Amino acid sequence: MNKLASEGVSLTKQAFALSGDLMRPNPAIYWADLLVSSVLAWGGLAVAATTSSLAIGLIAGAVSILALYRALVFIHELTHMRDDEVPGFRVAWNVLVGVPLMTPSLMYEGVHNVHHVKDRYGTALDPEYMPLSRFTPLSLAGFLFVALLAPLGALIRSAILTPLSFLIPPMRRYVKTRLSAMIINPAFVREDMNKPRTAWLIQDVACWLWSWMLLGAVFAGLLPVRVFLIGFAIFALATFVNQARTLAAHLWDNEGDKMTLDEQFLDSVNVPPPNLASELWAPVGLRYHALHHLLPRLPYHNLGKAHARLAEALGPDSIYHHASQKGLFEALAGLFRRAGRKP
């Protein structure tokens, strides 16, 4: 048995003791991953939108969906990263991904961090939690498929609501507190948008101008409608994959009560090796979501190493081994089964 476990040390402290040396991000990995993902995403879109071959178009489109999804979920890393750890990365991500998708980092910064606050996780104050296992199977399916409308929502926010909000102060307050966060809990209201933040203002204005340029290019005939619609579809499918991954990230069983750290861990899910497909549908470390809740600042490229250490060092009686699922479909099937049993 692990010595720390035998001494009654918490799982979080055991995890840090075993992997505390892995906390430093490697800038070279971050930059290489983001740049390659961005090239594949936008290059795949360009090929899919212009080729006359259906087969090539489908292959290029699939590459673009997965690469765009991977590039997009780096927004999660940004919320746990200090600017001096990977200098320039936040700005580069917004230029390459956030603004083109009208999903700037302000939509997650200061929001996702609340999900990790011990006394808020799983409660009504958690922006990323609802008792989804209490939903009906039909409601769960609706939650999953509504993600296909995310590109439309981003376009409406950037092209219409943001510019109007600068003219109408009450609308500005509403946009900042209710429409400036990537959330699951629709009752969540942002508490950190009253303080002026130059970077966030620049991101908002950049998305507004980009959306007008995009629509203007379509209406002027400079950007073919086919290219716009294929890009819209690729963005929609990438957010759909992310929504499916979200459903598999937790058990979603808590009904609003405060949870201990161990309970929060057991409500979260790892999908570790030998499942290789999880690297595609839960990239950038998201396959180790339960471990991430133990060590939120552990960089994504070291989560696999940390998991291997913990899995080897912690005995079979450790709760660490109770948070793993075999795969996406197994996790989704379990959630839908539990929802189907609810009255």
Coordinates of C-alpha atoms in Angstrom, one line a residue:
M1 CA 0.0 0.0 0.0
N2 CA 1.2 3.6 -0.7
K3 CA 2.7 5.0 2.5
L4 CA 0.8 8.3 2.2
A5 CA -2.5 6.4 1.8
S6 CA -1.7 4.3 4.9
E7 CA -1.2 7.5 6.9
G8 CA -4.6 8.7 5.9
V9 CA -3.4 11.5 3.6
S10 CA -6.0 12.9 1.2
L11 CA -6.1 11.8 -2.4
T12 CA -5.2 15.3 -3.6
K13 CA -2.1 15.4 -1.4
Q14 CA -1.1 12.0 -2.6
A15 CA -1.5 13.1 -6.2
F16 CA 0.6 16.2 -5.6
A17 CA 3.3 14.2 -3.8
L18 CA 3.5 11.8 -6.7
S19 CA 3.5 14.3 -9.5
G20 CA 4.4 17.7 -8.1
D21 CA 7.5 17.8 -10.3
L22 CA 5.3 17.8 -13.4
M23 CA 3.6 21.2 -12.8
R24 CA 5.7 23.3 -15.2
P25 CA 4.2 23.7 -18.7
N26 CA 6.5 23.1 -21.6
P27 CA 6.1 26.1 -24.0
A28 CA 7.5 24.2 -27.0
I29 CA 4.8 21.5 -26.7
Y30 CA 2.1 24.2 -26.3
W31 CA 3.2 26.1 -29.3
A32 CA 3.8 23.1 -31.6
D33 CA 0.5 21.6 -30.7
L34 CA -1.5 24.8 -31.3
L35 CA 0.2 25.7 -34.5
V36 CA -0.1 22.2 -36.0
S37 CA -3.7 21.9 -34.9
S38 CA -4.5 25.3 -36.4
V39 CA -2.8 24.5 -39.7
L40 CA -4.7 21.2 -40.0
A41 CA -8.0 22.9 -39.0
W42 CA -7.9 25.8 -41.4
G43 CA -6.1 23.8 -44.1
G44 CA -8.6 21.0 -43.9
L45 CA -11.5 23.5 -44.1
A46 CA -9.9 25.1 -47.2
V47 CA -9.6 21.7 -48.9
A48 CA -13.1 20.6 -47.9
A49 CA -14.7 23.8 -49.1
T50 CA -13.0 23.9 -52.5
T51 CA -12.5 20.3 -53.7
S52 CA -14.7 18.7 -56.2
S53 CA -14.1 15.2 -54.8
L54 CA -16.6 14.0 -52.3
A55 CA -14.1 11.5 -50.8
I56 CA -11.4 14.1 -50.4
G57 CA -13.9 16.6 -49.0
L58 CA -15.1 14.2 -46.4
I59 CA -11.6 13.3 -45.3
A60 CA -10.5 16.9 -45.2
G61 CA -13.6 17.8 -43.3
A62 CA -13.1 15.1 -40.7
V63 CA -9.5 16.3 -40.2
S64 CA -10.6 19.9 -39.9
I65 CA -13.3 19.0 -37.3
L66 CA -10.9 17.1 -35.1
A67 CA -8.1 19.6 -35.5
L68 CA -10.4 22.6 -34.9
Y69 CA -11.8 20.9 -31.9
R70 CA -8.4 20.2 -30.5
A71 CA -7.3 23.8 -31.1
L72 CA -10.5 25.2 -29.6
V73 CA -10.2 23.2 -26.3
F74 CA -6.9 24.9 -25.6
I75 CA -9.2 27.6 -24.1
H76 CA -9.4 25.2 -21.1
E77 CA -5.6 25.3 -20.6
L78 CA -5.7 29.1 -20.8
T79 CA -7.9 29.3 -17.7
H80 CA -5.2 27.5 -15.6
M81 CA -2.2 29.2 -17.1
R82 CA -0.2 32.3 -16.1
D83 CA 0.9 34.5 -19.0
D84 CA 4.5 34.2 -18.0
E85 CA 4.5 30.4 -18.2
V86 CA 3.9 30.4 -22.0
P87 CA 4.5 34.0 -23.1
G88 CA 2.3 35.1 -26.0
F89 CA 0.2 32.0 -26.1
R90 CA -3.0 33.6 -25.0
V91 CA -2.8 36.3 -27.7
A92 CA -1.8 33.7 -30.3
W93 CA -4.7 31.4 -29.4
N94 CA -7.2 34.3 -29.7
V95 CA -5.8 35.3 -33.1
L96 CA -5.7 31.8 -34.5
V97 CA -8.8 30.3 -33.0
G98 CA -10.8 32.4 -30.5
V99 CA -11.6 35.4 -32.7
P100 CA -12.1 33.4 -36.0
L101 CA -14.6 31.2 -34.1
M102 CA -16.1 34.2 -32.2
T103 CA -15.3 32.3 -29.0
P104 CA -12.6 34.4 -27.4
S105 CA -10.9 33.4 -24.2
L106 CA -12.9 35.8 -22.1
M107 CA -15.8 33.4 -22.5
Y108 CA -14.0 30.9 -20.3
E109 CA -11.5 32.8 -18.3
G110 CA -12.9 33.5 -14.8
V111 CA -15.7 31.1 -15.5
H112 CA -14.2 27.7 -15.6
N113 CA -12.1 28.5 -12.5
V114 CA -15.4 28.8 -10.5
H115 CA -16.1 25.2 -11.4
H116 CA -13.0 24.3 -9.4
V117 CA -13.9 26.2 -6.3
K118 CA -14.4 23.6 -3.6
D119 CA -17.6 25.0 -2.2
R120 CA -19.2 25.7 -5.5
Y121 CA -18.6 22.6 -7.5
G122 CA -21.9 20.8 -8.2
T123 CA -24.0 23.5 -6.6
A124 CA -26.3 26.1 -8.1
L125 CA -23.3 28.5 -8.2
D126 CA -21.3 26.2 -10.5
P127 CA -21.4 27.5 -14.1
E128 CA -20.5 24.1 -15.5
Y129 CA -22.8 21.8 -13.6
M130 CA -26.4 20.6 -13.6
P131 CA -27.7 17.3 -12.3
L132 CA -27.9 15.9 -15.8
S133 CA -28.5 12.4 -14.6
R134 CA -31.9 13.6 -13.3
F135 CA -32.8 14.7 -16.8
T136 CA -35.0 12.5 -19.0
P137 CA -33.2 10.7 -21.9
L138 CA -35.0 13.0 -24.3
S139 CA -33.8 16.1 -22.4
L140 CA -30.2 14.7 -22.4
A141 CA -30.5 14.2 -26.2
G142 CA -31.6 17.8 -26.5
F143 CA -28.7 19.0 -24.4
L144 CA -26.4 17.1 -26.7
F145 CA -27.8 18.2 -30.1
V146 CA -28.3 21.9 -29.1
A147 CA -24.6 22.2 -29.4
L148 CA -25.0 22.2 -33.2
L149 CA -26.4 25.7 -32.8
A150 CA -23.3 27.1 -31.1
P151 CA -21.9 28.7 -34.2
L152 CA -25.2 30.5 -34.8
G153 CA -25.2 31.8 -31.2
A154 CA -21.6 33.0 -31.5
L155 CA -22.4 34.8 -34.8
I156 CA -25.5 36.5 -33.3
R157 CA -23.6 37.6 -30.2
S158 CA -20.6 39.0 -32.2
A159 CA -22.4 40.6 -35.1
I160 CA -25.6 41.9 -33.5
L161 CA -25.7 41.9 -29.7
T162 CA -22.1 43.1 -29.0
P163 CA -22.3 46.3 -31.2
L164 CA -25.8 47.0 -29.9
S165 CA -24.6 46.6 -26.4
F166 CA -22.2 49.4 -26.8
L167 CA -25.1 51.7 -27.7
I168 CA -27.6 50.4 -25.0
P169 CA -26.1 50.2 -21.5
P170 CA -28.6 47.8 -20.1
M171 CA -28.0 45.4 -23.0
R172 CA -24.2 45.8 -22.3
R173 CA -24.7 44.7 -18.8
Y174 CA -26.8 41.7 -19.9
V175 CA -24.3 40.7 -22.6
K176 CA -21.4 40.9 -20.1
T177 CA -23.1 39.0 -17.3
R178 CA -25.3 36.4 -19.1
L179 CA -23.9 36.1 -22.7
S180 CA -20.2 36.1 -22.1
A181 CA -19.6 32.7 -20.6
M182 CA -19.3 29.1 -21.9
I183 CA -21.6 27.5 -19.4
I184 CA -23.8 24.5 -18.7
N185 CA -25.9 26.1 -15.9
P186 CA -28.2 28.6 -17.5
A187 CA -28.8 30.4 -14.2
F188 CA -25.2 31.4 -13.8
V189 CA -24.4 35.1 -13.8
R190 CA -20.9 36.4 -14.2
E191 CA -19.6 38.3 -11.2
D192 CA -16.3 39.5 -12.7
M193 CA -17.2 41.6 -15.7
N194 CA -17.7 45.0 -14.0
K195 CA -14.0 45.7 -13.7
P196 CA -12.7 47.1 -17.0
R197 CA -10.4 44.6 -18.7
T198 CA -8.6 46.0 -21.8
A199 CA -7.8 42.5 -23.2
W200 CA -11.4 41.3 -22.9
L201 CA -12.7 44.5 -24.5
I202 CA -10.2 44.0 -27.4
Q203 CA -11.4 40.4 -27.8
D204 CA -15.1 41.5 -27.9
V205 CA -14.4 44.3 -30.5
A206 CA -12.2 42.0 -32.6
C207 CA -15.0 39.3 -32.7
W208 CA -17.5 42.0 -33.7
L209 CA -15.4 43.4 -36.5
W210 CA -14.5 39.8 -37.7
S211 CA -18.1 38.8 -37.8
W212 CA -19.0 41.9 -39.9
M213 CA -16.1 41.2 -42.3
L214 CA -17.1 37.6 -42.7
L215 CA -20.8 38.4 -43.4
G216 CA -19.8 41.4 -45.6
A217 CA -17.5 39.1 -47.7
V218 CA -20.4 36.6 -48.1
F219 CA -22.9 39.3 -49.2
A220 CA -20.4 40.9 -51.5
G221 CA -19.6 37.6 -53.2
L222 CA -16.0 37.7 -52.1
L223 CA -16.5 34.6 -49.9
P224 CA -18.5 31.8 -51.6
V225 CA -21.6 30.7 -49.7
R226 CA -20.4 27.1 -49.9
V227 CA -17.2 28.0 -48.0
F228 CA -19.1 29.8 -45.4
L229 CA -21.6 27.0 -44.9
I230 CA -19.0 24.2 -44.8
G231 CA -17.0 26.2 -42.3
F232 CA -20.2 26.7 -40.2
A233 CA -20.9 22.9 -40.4
I234 CA -17.3 22.0 -39.3
F235 CA -17.6 24.4 -36.4
A236 CA -21.0 23.0 -35.4
L237 CA -19.7 19.4 -35.5
A238 CA -16.6 20.3 -33.5
T239 CA -18.9 21.7 -30.8
F240 CA -21.1 18.7 -31.0
V241 CA -18.1 16.4 -30.2
N242 CA -17.2 18.7 -27.3
Q243 CA -20.8 18.4 -26.0
A244 CA -20.6 14.6 -26.1
R245 CA -17.3 14.8 -24.3
T246 CA -18.9 17.1 -21.7
L247 CA -21.6 14.5 -21.0
A248 CA -18.8 11.9 -20.4
A249 CA -16.7 14.2 -18.2
H250 CA -18.8 13.7 -15.0
L251 CA -21.5 11.4 -13.6
W252 CA -23.7 14.5 -13.1
D253 CA -25.4 12.9 -10.0
N254 CA -25.2 15.8 -7.5
E255 CA -28.4 17.7 -6.9
G256 CA -26.9 21.0 -5.6
D257 CA -25.3 19.9 -2.3
K258 CA -21.8 20.8 -1.4
M259 CA -19.4 17.9 -2.0
T260 CA -16.1 16.9 -0.5
L261 CA -13.0 16.8 -2.7
D262 CA -13.2 13.0 -2.8
E263 CA -16.9 13.2 -3.9
Q264 CA -16.0 15.7 -6.6
F265 CA -13.3 13.4 -7.8
L266 CA -15.6 10.4 -7.9
D267 CA -18.2 12.5 -9.8
S268 CA -15.5 13.1 -12.5
V269 CA -14.2 10.7 -15.1
N270 CA -10.9 9.5 -16.5
V271 CA -10.8 7.6 -19.8
P272 CA -7.1 6.4 -19.7
P273 CA -5.2 4.0 -21.9
P274 CA -5.7 1.5 -23.4
N275 CA -8.5 3.6 -24.9
L276 CA -6.7 5.4 -27.7
A277 CA -9.8 7.0 -29.3
S278 CA -10.2 9.2 -26.2
E279 CA -7.2 11.2 -27.4
L280 CA -9.4 12.3 -30.4
W281 CA -12.7 13.1 -28.6
A282 CA -11.1 14.3 -25.3
P283 CA -7.9 15.9 -26.5
V284 CA -5.5 18.2 -24.7
G285 CA -5.7 16.2 -21.5
L286 CA -9.5 16.1 -21.2
R287 CA -9.4 12.3 -21.1
Y288 CA -8.0 12.7 -17.6
H289 CA -10.8 14.9 -16.3
A290 CA -11.0 13.4 -12.8
L291 CA -7.2 13.7 -12.4
H292 CA -7.6 17.3 -13.6
H293 CA -10.0 18.0 -10.7
L294 CA -7.3 16.7 -8.3
L295 CA -4.5 18.9 -9.8
P296 CA -6.1 21.7 -11.9
R297 CA -2.8 23.3 -12.7
L298 CA -1.1 20.2 -14.0
P299 CA -0.3 20.9 -17.7
Y300 CA -2.1 18.7 -20.2
H301 CA 1.0 17.2 -21.6
N302 CA 1.9 15.7 -18.2
L303 CA -1.4 14.3 -17.2
G304 CA -0.6 10.9 -18.8
K305 CA 2.6 10.7 -16.9
A306 CA 0.9 11.6 -13.7
H307 CA -1.9 9.1 -14.2
A308 CA 0.6 6.3 -14.8
R309 CA 2.4 7.2 -11.6
L310 CA -0.8 7.3 -9.5
A311 CA -2.2 4.1 -11.1
E312 CA 1.0 2.3 -10.2
A313 CA 1.5 3.8 -6.7
L314 CA -2.0 3.7 -5.4
G315 CA -3.3 0.4 -4.3
P316 CA -6.5 -1.3 -5.6
D317 CA -8.3 0.0 -2.5
S318 CA -7.7 3.6 -3.5
I319 CA -10.7 5.6 -4.8
Y320 CA -8.4 6.8 -7.6
H321 CA -9.2 3.6 -9.5
H322 CA -12.9 4.2 -9.2
A323 CA -13.1 7.2 -11.5
S324 CA -12.2 5.5 -14.8
Q325 CA -14.5 4.6 -17.7
K326 CA -13.7 2.4 -20.6
G327 CA -14.7 4.9 -23.3
L328 CA -17.1 7.6 -24.6
F329 CA -20.0 5.3 -25.5
E330 CA -19.8 3.4 -22.2
A331 CA -19.8 6.7 -20.3
L332 CA -22.7 8.0 -22.3
A333 CA -24.7 4.8 -22.1
G334 CA -24.3 4.8 -18.3
L335 CA -25.6 8.4 -18.1
F336 CA -28.6 7.7 -20.3
R337 CA -29.3 4.5 -18.3
R338 CA -29.3 6.4 -15.0
A339 CA -31.5 9.1 -16.5
G340 CA -33.9 6.5 -17.8
R341 CA -34.3 5.1 -14.3
K342 CA -35.3 8.5 -12.7
P343 CA -39.0 9.0 -12.0

